[in-house]
XYZ file of C-alpha atoms in Angstrom:
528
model
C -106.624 20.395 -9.168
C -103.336 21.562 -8.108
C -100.313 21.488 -10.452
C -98.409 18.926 -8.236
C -101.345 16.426 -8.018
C -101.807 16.608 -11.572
C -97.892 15.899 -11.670
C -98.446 13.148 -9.337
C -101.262 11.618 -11.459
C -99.809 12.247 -14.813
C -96.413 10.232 -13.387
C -98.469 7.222 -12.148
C -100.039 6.528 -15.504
C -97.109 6.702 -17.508
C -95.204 4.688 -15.391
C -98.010 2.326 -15.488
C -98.032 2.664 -19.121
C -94.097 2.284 -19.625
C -94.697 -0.844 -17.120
C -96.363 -2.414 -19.105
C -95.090 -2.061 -22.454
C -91.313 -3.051 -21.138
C -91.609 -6.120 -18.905
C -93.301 -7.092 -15.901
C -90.678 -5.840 -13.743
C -90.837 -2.240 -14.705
C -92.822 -0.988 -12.148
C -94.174 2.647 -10.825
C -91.219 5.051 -9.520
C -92.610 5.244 -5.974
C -92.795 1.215 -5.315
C -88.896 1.676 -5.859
C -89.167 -2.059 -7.282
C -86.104 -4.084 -8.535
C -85.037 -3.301 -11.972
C -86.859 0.439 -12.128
C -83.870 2.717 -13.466
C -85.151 5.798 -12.779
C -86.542 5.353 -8.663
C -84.227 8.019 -6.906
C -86.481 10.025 -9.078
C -85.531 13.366 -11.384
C -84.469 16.962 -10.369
C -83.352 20.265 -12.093
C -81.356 23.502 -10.365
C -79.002 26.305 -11.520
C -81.250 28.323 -13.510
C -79.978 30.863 -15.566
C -81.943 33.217 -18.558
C -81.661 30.529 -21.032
C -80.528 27.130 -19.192
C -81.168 24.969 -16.690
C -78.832 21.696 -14.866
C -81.193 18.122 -15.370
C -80.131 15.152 -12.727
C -81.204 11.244 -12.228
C -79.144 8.440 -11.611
C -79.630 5.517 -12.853
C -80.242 2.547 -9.889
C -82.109 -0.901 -10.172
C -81.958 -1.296 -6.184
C -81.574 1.699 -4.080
C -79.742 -0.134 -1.102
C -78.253 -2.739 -3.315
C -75.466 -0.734 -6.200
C -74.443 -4.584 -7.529
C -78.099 -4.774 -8.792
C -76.838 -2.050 -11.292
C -74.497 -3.373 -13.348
C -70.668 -1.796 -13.745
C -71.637 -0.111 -17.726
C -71.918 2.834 -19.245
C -75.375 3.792 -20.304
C -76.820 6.107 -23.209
C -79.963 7.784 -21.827
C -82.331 9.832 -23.732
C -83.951 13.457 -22.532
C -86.529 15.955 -23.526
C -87.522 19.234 -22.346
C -91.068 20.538 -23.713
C -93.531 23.451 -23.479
C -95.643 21.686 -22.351
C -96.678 18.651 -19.704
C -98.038 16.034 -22.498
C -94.692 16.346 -24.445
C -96.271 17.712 -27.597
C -93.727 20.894 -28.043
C -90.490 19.308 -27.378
C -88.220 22.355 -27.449
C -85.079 20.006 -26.821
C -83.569 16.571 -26.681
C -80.648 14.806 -26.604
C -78.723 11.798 -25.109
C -76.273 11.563 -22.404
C -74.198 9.112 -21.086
C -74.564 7.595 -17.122
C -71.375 5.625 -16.123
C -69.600 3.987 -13.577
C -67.421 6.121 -12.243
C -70.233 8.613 -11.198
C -72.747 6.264 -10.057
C -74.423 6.450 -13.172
C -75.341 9.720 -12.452
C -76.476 12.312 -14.980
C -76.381 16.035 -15.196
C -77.099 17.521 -18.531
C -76.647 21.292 -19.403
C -80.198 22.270 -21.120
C -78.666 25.724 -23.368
C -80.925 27.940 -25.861
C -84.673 27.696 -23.591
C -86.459 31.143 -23.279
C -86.195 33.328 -19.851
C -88.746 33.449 -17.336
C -90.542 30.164 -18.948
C -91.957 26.638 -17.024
C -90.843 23.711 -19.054
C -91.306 20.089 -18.453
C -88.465 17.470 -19.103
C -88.200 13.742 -18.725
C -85.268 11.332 -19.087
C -85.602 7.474 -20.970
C -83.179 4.328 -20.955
C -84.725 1.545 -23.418
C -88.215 1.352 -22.628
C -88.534 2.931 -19.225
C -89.587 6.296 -18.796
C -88.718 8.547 -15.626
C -90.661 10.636 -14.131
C -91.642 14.094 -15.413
C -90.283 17.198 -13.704
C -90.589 20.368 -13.858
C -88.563 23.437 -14.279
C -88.220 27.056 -15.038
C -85.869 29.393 -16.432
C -84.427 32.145 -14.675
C -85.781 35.858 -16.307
C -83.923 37.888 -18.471
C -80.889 39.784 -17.176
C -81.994 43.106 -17.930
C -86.009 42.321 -16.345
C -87.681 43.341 -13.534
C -89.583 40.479 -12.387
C -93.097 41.100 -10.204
C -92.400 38.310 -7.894
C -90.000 35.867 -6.831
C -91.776 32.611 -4.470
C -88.764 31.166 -2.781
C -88.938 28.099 -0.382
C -85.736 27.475 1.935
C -85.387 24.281 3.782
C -82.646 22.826 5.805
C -81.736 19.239 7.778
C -83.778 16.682 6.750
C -82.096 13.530 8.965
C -84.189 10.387 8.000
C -84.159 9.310 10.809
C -86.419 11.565 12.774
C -89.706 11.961 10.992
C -91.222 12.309 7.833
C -90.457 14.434 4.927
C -93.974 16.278 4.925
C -92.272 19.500 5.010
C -91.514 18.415 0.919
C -94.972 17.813 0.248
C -95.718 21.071 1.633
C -93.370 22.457 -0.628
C -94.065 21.204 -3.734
C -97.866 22.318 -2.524
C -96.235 25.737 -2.517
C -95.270 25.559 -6.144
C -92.628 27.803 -5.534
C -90.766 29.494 -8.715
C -87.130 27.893 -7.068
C -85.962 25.988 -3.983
C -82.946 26.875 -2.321
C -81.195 24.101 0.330
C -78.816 25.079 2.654
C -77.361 22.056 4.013
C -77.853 18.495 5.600
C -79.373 17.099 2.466
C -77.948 13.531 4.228
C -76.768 12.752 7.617
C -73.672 10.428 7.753
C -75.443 7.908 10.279
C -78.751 6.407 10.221
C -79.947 2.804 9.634
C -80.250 1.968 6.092
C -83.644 1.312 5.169
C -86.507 2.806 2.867
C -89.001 3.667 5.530
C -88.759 6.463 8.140
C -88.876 5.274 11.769
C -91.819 4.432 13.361
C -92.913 7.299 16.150
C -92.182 4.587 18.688
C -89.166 3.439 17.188
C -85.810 3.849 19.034
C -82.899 6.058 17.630
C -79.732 4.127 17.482
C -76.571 5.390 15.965
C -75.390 3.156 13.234
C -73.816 2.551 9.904
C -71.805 5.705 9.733
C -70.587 6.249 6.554
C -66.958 6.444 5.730
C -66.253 5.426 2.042
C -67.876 6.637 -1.478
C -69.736 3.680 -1.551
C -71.389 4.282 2.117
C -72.251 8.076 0.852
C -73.507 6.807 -2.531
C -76.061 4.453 -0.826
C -76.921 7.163 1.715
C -78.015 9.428 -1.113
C -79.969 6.462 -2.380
C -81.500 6.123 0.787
C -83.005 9.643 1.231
C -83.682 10.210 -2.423
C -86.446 7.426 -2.480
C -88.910 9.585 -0.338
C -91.663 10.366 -2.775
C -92.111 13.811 -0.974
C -88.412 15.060 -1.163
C -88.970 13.410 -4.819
C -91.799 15.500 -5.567
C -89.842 18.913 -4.219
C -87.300 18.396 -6.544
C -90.372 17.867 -9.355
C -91.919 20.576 -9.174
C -89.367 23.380 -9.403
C -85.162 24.177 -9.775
C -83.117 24.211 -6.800
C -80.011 25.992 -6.036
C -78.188 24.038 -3.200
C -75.193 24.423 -1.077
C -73.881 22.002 1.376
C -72.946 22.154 5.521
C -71.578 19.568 7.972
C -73.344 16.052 7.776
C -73.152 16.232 3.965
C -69.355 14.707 5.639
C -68.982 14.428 9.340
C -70.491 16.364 12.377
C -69.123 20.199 12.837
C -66.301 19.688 10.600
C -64.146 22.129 9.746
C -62.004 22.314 6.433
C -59.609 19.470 6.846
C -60.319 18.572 10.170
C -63.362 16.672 11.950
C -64.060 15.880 15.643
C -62.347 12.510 15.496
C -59.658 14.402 14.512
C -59.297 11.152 12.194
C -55.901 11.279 9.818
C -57.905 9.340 6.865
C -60.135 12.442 6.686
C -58.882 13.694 4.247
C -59.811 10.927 2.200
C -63.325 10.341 3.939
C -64.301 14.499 2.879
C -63.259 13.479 -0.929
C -65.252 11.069 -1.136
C -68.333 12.713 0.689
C -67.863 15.452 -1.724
C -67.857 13.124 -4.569
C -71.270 11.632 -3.499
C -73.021 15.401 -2.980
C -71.931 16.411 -6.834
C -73.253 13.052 -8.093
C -76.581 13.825 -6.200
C -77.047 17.165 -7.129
C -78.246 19.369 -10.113
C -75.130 21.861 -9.837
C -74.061 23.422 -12.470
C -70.082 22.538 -12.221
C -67.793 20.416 -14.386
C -66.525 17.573 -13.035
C -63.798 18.381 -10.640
C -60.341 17.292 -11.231
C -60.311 15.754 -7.862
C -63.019 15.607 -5.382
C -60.007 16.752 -2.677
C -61.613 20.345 -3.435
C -64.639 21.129 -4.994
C -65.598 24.966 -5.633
C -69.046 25.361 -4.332
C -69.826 29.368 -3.902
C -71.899 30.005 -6.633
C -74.238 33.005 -7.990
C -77.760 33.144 -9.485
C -79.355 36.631 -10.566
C -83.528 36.676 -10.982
C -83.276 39.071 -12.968
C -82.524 42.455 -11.590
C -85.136 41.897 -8.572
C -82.570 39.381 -6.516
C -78.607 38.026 -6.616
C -78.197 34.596 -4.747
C -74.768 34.370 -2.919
C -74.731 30.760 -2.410
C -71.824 30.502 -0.042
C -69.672 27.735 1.426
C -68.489 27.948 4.938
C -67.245 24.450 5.519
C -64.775 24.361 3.156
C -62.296 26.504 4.129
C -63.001 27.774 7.479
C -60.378 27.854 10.186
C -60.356 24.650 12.496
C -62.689 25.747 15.282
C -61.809 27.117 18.561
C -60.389 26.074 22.085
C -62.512 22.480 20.826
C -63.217 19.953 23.402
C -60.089 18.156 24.745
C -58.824 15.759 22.785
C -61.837 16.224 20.179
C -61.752 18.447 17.278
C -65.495 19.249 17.238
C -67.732 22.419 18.215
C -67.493 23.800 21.936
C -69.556 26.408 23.945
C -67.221 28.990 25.297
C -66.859 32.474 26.330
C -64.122 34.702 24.972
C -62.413 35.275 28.109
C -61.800 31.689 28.063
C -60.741 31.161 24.714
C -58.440 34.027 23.645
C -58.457 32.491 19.923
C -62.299 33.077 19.527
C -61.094 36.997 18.699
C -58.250 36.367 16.131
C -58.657 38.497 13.262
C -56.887 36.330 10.829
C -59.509 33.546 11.950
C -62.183 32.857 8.364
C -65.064 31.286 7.676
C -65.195 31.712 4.463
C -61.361 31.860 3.159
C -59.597 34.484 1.406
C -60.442 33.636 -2.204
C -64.193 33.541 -1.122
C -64.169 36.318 0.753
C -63.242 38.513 -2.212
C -65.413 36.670 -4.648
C -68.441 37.586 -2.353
C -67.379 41.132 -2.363
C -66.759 41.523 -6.017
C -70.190 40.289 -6.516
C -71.729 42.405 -4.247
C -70.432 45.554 -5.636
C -70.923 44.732 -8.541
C -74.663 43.645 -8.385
C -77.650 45.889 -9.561
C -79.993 43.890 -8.517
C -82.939 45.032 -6.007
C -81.945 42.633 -3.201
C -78.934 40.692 -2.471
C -79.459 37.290 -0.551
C -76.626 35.373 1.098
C -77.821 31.713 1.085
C -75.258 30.223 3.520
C -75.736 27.375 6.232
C -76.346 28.810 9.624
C -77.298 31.611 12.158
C -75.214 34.722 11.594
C -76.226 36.559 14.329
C -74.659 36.159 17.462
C -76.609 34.031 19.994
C -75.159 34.232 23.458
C -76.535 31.464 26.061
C -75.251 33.792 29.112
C -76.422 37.435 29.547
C -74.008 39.656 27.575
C -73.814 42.131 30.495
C -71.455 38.976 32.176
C -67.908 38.994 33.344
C -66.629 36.966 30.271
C -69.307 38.644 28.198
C -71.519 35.549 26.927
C -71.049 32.475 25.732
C -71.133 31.173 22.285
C -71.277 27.911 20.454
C -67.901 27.725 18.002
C -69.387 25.973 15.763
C -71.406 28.806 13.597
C -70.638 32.008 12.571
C -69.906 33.445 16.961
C -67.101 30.783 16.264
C -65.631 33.355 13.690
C -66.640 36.712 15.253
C -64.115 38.718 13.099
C -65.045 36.784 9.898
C -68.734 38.025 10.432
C -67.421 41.542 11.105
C -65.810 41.618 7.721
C -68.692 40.240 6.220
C -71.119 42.912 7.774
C -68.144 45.416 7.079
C -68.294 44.340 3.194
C -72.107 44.635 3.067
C -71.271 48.571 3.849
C -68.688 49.243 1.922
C -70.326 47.946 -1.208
C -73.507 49.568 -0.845
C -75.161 46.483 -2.344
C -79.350 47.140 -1.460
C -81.501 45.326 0.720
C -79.138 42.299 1.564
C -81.059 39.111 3.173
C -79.351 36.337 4.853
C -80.827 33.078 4.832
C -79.487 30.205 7.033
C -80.269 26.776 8.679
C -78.388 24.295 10.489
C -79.850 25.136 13.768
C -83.002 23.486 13.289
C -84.920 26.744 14.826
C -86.747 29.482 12.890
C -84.675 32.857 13.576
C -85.289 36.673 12.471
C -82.794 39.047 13.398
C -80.894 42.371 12.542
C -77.554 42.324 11.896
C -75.256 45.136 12.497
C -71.848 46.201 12.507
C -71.891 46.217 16.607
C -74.139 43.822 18.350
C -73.192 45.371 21.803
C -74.380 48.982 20.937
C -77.716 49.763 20.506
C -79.278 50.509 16.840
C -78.160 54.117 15.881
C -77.204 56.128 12.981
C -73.767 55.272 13.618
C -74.695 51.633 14.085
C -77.348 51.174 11.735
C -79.057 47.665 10.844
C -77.162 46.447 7.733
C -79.276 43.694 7.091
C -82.005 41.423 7.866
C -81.672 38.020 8.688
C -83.749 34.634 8.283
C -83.016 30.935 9.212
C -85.135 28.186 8.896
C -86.114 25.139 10.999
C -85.200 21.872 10.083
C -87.110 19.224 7.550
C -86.951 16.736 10.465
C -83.858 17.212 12.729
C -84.229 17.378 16.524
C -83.948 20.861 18.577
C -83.619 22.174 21.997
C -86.579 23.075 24.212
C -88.451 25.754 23.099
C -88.045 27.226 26.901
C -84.528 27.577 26.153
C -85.018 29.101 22.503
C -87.257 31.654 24.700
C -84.156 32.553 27.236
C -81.958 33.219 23.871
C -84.247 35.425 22.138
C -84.483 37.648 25.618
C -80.773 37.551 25.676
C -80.006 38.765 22.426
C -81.862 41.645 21.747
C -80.930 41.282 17.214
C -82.616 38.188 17.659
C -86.279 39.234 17.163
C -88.164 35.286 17.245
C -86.914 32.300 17.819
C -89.081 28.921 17.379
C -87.386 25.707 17.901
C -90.067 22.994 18.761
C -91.340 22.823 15.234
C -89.825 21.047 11.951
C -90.490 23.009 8.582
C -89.103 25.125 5.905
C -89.869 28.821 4.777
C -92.151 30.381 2.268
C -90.405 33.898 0.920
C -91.668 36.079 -1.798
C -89.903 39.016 -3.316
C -91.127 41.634 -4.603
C -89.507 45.162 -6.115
C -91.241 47.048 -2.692
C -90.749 44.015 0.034
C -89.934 40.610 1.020
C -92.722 39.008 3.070
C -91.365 35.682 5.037
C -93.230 33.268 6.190
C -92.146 30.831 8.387
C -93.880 27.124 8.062
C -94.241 24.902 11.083
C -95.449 21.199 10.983
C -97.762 19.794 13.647
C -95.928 16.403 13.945
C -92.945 15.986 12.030
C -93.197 12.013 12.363
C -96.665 11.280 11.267
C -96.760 11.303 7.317
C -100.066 13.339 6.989
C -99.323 16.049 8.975
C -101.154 19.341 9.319
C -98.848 22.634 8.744
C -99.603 26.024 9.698
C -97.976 29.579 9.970
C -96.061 30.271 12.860
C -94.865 33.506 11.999
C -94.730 36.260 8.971
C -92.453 39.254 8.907
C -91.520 42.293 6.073
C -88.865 43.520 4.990
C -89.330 47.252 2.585
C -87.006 48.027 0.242
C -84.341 50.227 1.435
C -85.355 49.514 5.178
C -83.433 47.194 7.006
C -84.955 45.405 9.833
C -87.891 42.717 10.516
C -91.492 43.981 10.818
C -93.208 41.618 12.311
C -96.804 40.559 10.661
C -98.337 37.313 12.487
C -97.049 35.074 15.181
């Protein structure tokens, strides 16, 4: 029996048992009934050598916050050895209030590197579910293997959350999610569409309270539940964590309350999340680059490039949103001063690069680096480029490449989503010279599909990898996530397609595998 079935069944009968010893009401986690505290389920993330972030929230009704009522409450934890609880290595209490949804985030200090543990929360008689976690190894280790899954845009509305299941099947040492966690629109119910059903646009959400229920919503599916069970995450954030394609202080409404409506989205994502940040001063800003060493084998770059991008490019008239233009057209698209990652960001990312001795350095970051022309290079206004992603900020990714370089930091991996495709490419200084010793790969990218977000035709996906020549595959008519593990001598990828995102039980399979070596830049292909 797997580890996440016996997870699954271990849950059920002590939520049974804690059921029945508390009241009638108190039912199991994944009925999400009235008066259950604990059904948006557990989660853990930020690992370091000797600590690791715990999250819940406490709820009585999902969809219905006055259910919970406006007090502060003490809430018990314990982290153990083992599953039963019979080591408990630590425990403590910690206090849910108000003013942060009742969430919780407690700082678990003095466990041992490189070591599972199990931990579980309690408020009076009810018992959450048990999840669990692992440390990260010791600084100075070199680890054998590192099983990564990556996943992406999960928008409730079209399809199920298999792709979690799937995951948590995996039983991956650490989960890293690079954006969409939410989408800002979307009925508000506790079942995924029917196949059938129609997608309308509705109840957008604007205000703390619409993002607070939103992050209800998603966080009663007992799959995406289960992902966060079985292992820590490290998580970073993208667009419809706020608003579609926005850009630092500006969306496509071009709304002057934005500024207001971002706070409070931001607010909403740190209550949701295990990160491993005080609570900010104000939720106006909220520092979310962030780093994570396994050891010496990898360095995560968890990078924000929402935050503090410039606004995007010749946008739509009269809209502030994402365009697709050439740069013959849109002068701006060149600007060297343009950023997608800001100044202070920039040099953070380049500090830790240079100073990093670990075996591989991976950028987790939202979205395709590589360029992606939809128009044949070779054209008069040579291509055309959606401003959105990183061929919005052409100059920004040259510094970036340009940093990779100069630092000499090994084997760097970029990892991306947002464009609900799978993508490998090579990156390089010069994307319109051909690979050479004076224009060498400099690193190797992957992006993931999306959990359950819509894509374009797989015909077109075709006409973009033939166009681009960096861009090695490109698969865009299936939903899924990515299996990596890293090793001292390679990184194998995997790249995990689902059948039919919108029925539940869903068959997955492997759509493609690639290699990286060590000290070899560039995607080998393995499968497809």
């Amino acid at each position: 029996m797997t580890w996440p079935r016996r997870l699954f069944l271990l849950n059920a009968a002590r939520l049974a048992a804690a059921s029945a010893a508390a009241s009638p009401s108190l039912l199991h986690a994944a009925s999400n009934a009235a008066g259950y505290p604990f059904s948006l389920g557990v989660a853990s993330g930020a690992p370091l050598p000797d600590s690791v972030i715990l999250w819940t929230r406490i709820v009585h009704d999902p969809l219905d916050p006055g259910k919970t009522p406006p007090l502060a409450f003490t809430l018990r934890w314990e982290v153990a050895d083992d599953e039963a609880f019979r080591a408990i290595v630590a425990q403590g209490s910690a206090v849910a209030t108000p003013e942060l949804a009742h969430s919780v985030r407690v700082n678990v200090q003095g466990l041992q590197p490189a070591r599972w543990y199990w931990y579980r929360f309690m408020l009076g008689d009810a018992v959450s579910p048990v999840g669990r976690t692992r440390t990260a190894p010791a600084a100075d280790s070199m680890p054998d293997v590192l099983k990564l899954a990556v996943a992406s845009c999960q928008h409730w509305e079209f399809g199920s959350y298999a792709a979690h299941r799937y995951i948590a099947g995996a039983q991956p040492d650490l989960v890293a999610f690079l954006g969409d966690y939410i989408y800002e629109w979307g009925a508000y119910r506790l079942q995924h569409p029917a196949p059938s059903a129609r997608i309308v646009r509705q109840d957008e959400s604007f205000t703390l309270a619409d993002y607070r229920r939103r992050y209800a919503q998603y966080k009663t599916d007992p799959d995406l539940q289960l992902a966060h069970r079985v292992a820590p995450w490290i998580v970073t954030w993208d667009d419809h964590e706020v608003a579609n394609d926005y850009a630092a202080d500006r969306d496509e409404r071009l709304s002057p309350a934005f500024a207001q409506r971002r706070a409070a989205a931001y607010q909403a994502f740190y209550e949701h999340m295990p990160l491993r940040l005080p609570p900010p001063k104000s939720f106006a800003n909220v520092r979310m680059f962030q780093r994570y060493d396994w050891g010496r084998l990898a360095r995560f770059h968890v990078l924000d490039d929402r935050q503090y991008r410039a606004w995007e490019a010749c946008p739509h008239p009269g809209m502030g949103g994402s365009n697709s233009v050439t740069p013959r057209a849109c002068p701006l698209l060149l600007d060297p001063r343009r950023t997608m990652l800001g100044d202070e960001q920039e040099a953070w990312l380049r500090a830790g690069l240079a100073a990093s001795k670990a075996r591989w350095n991976v950028l987790a970051q939202q979205t395709l680096m590589a360029p992606s022309s939809q128009i044949p290079v070779t054209g008069a206004d040579g291509g055309r480029f959606w401003t959105d992603g990183w061929d919005g900020y052409p100059a920004a990714r040259r510094r970036l490449l340009d940093t990779l370089v100069d630092t000499r930091a090994a084997n760097p991996l970029v990892l991306g989503g947002d464009v609900h495709t799978f993508y490998a490419t090579e990156l390089r200084r010069d994307f319109n010279r051909p690979v050479s010793t004076a224009n060498p790969v400099v690193a190797t990218e992957f992006v993931g599909t999306s959990v359950t977000s819509n894509s374009r035709p797989q015909q077109r996906t075709s006409q973009y990898v033939a166009m681009n020549p960096h861009v090695r595959f490109g698969r865009s008519d299936k939903r899924g996530y990515m299996l990596l593990e890293i090793t001292p001598r390679e990184t194998r990828t995997r790249f995990m397609g689902l059948d039919e995102v919108k029925d539940p039980k869903t068959p997955q399979r492997e759509l493609a595998a690639f290699r990286v070596e060590d000290g070899k830049a560039g995607v080998q292909i393995t499968a497809i």
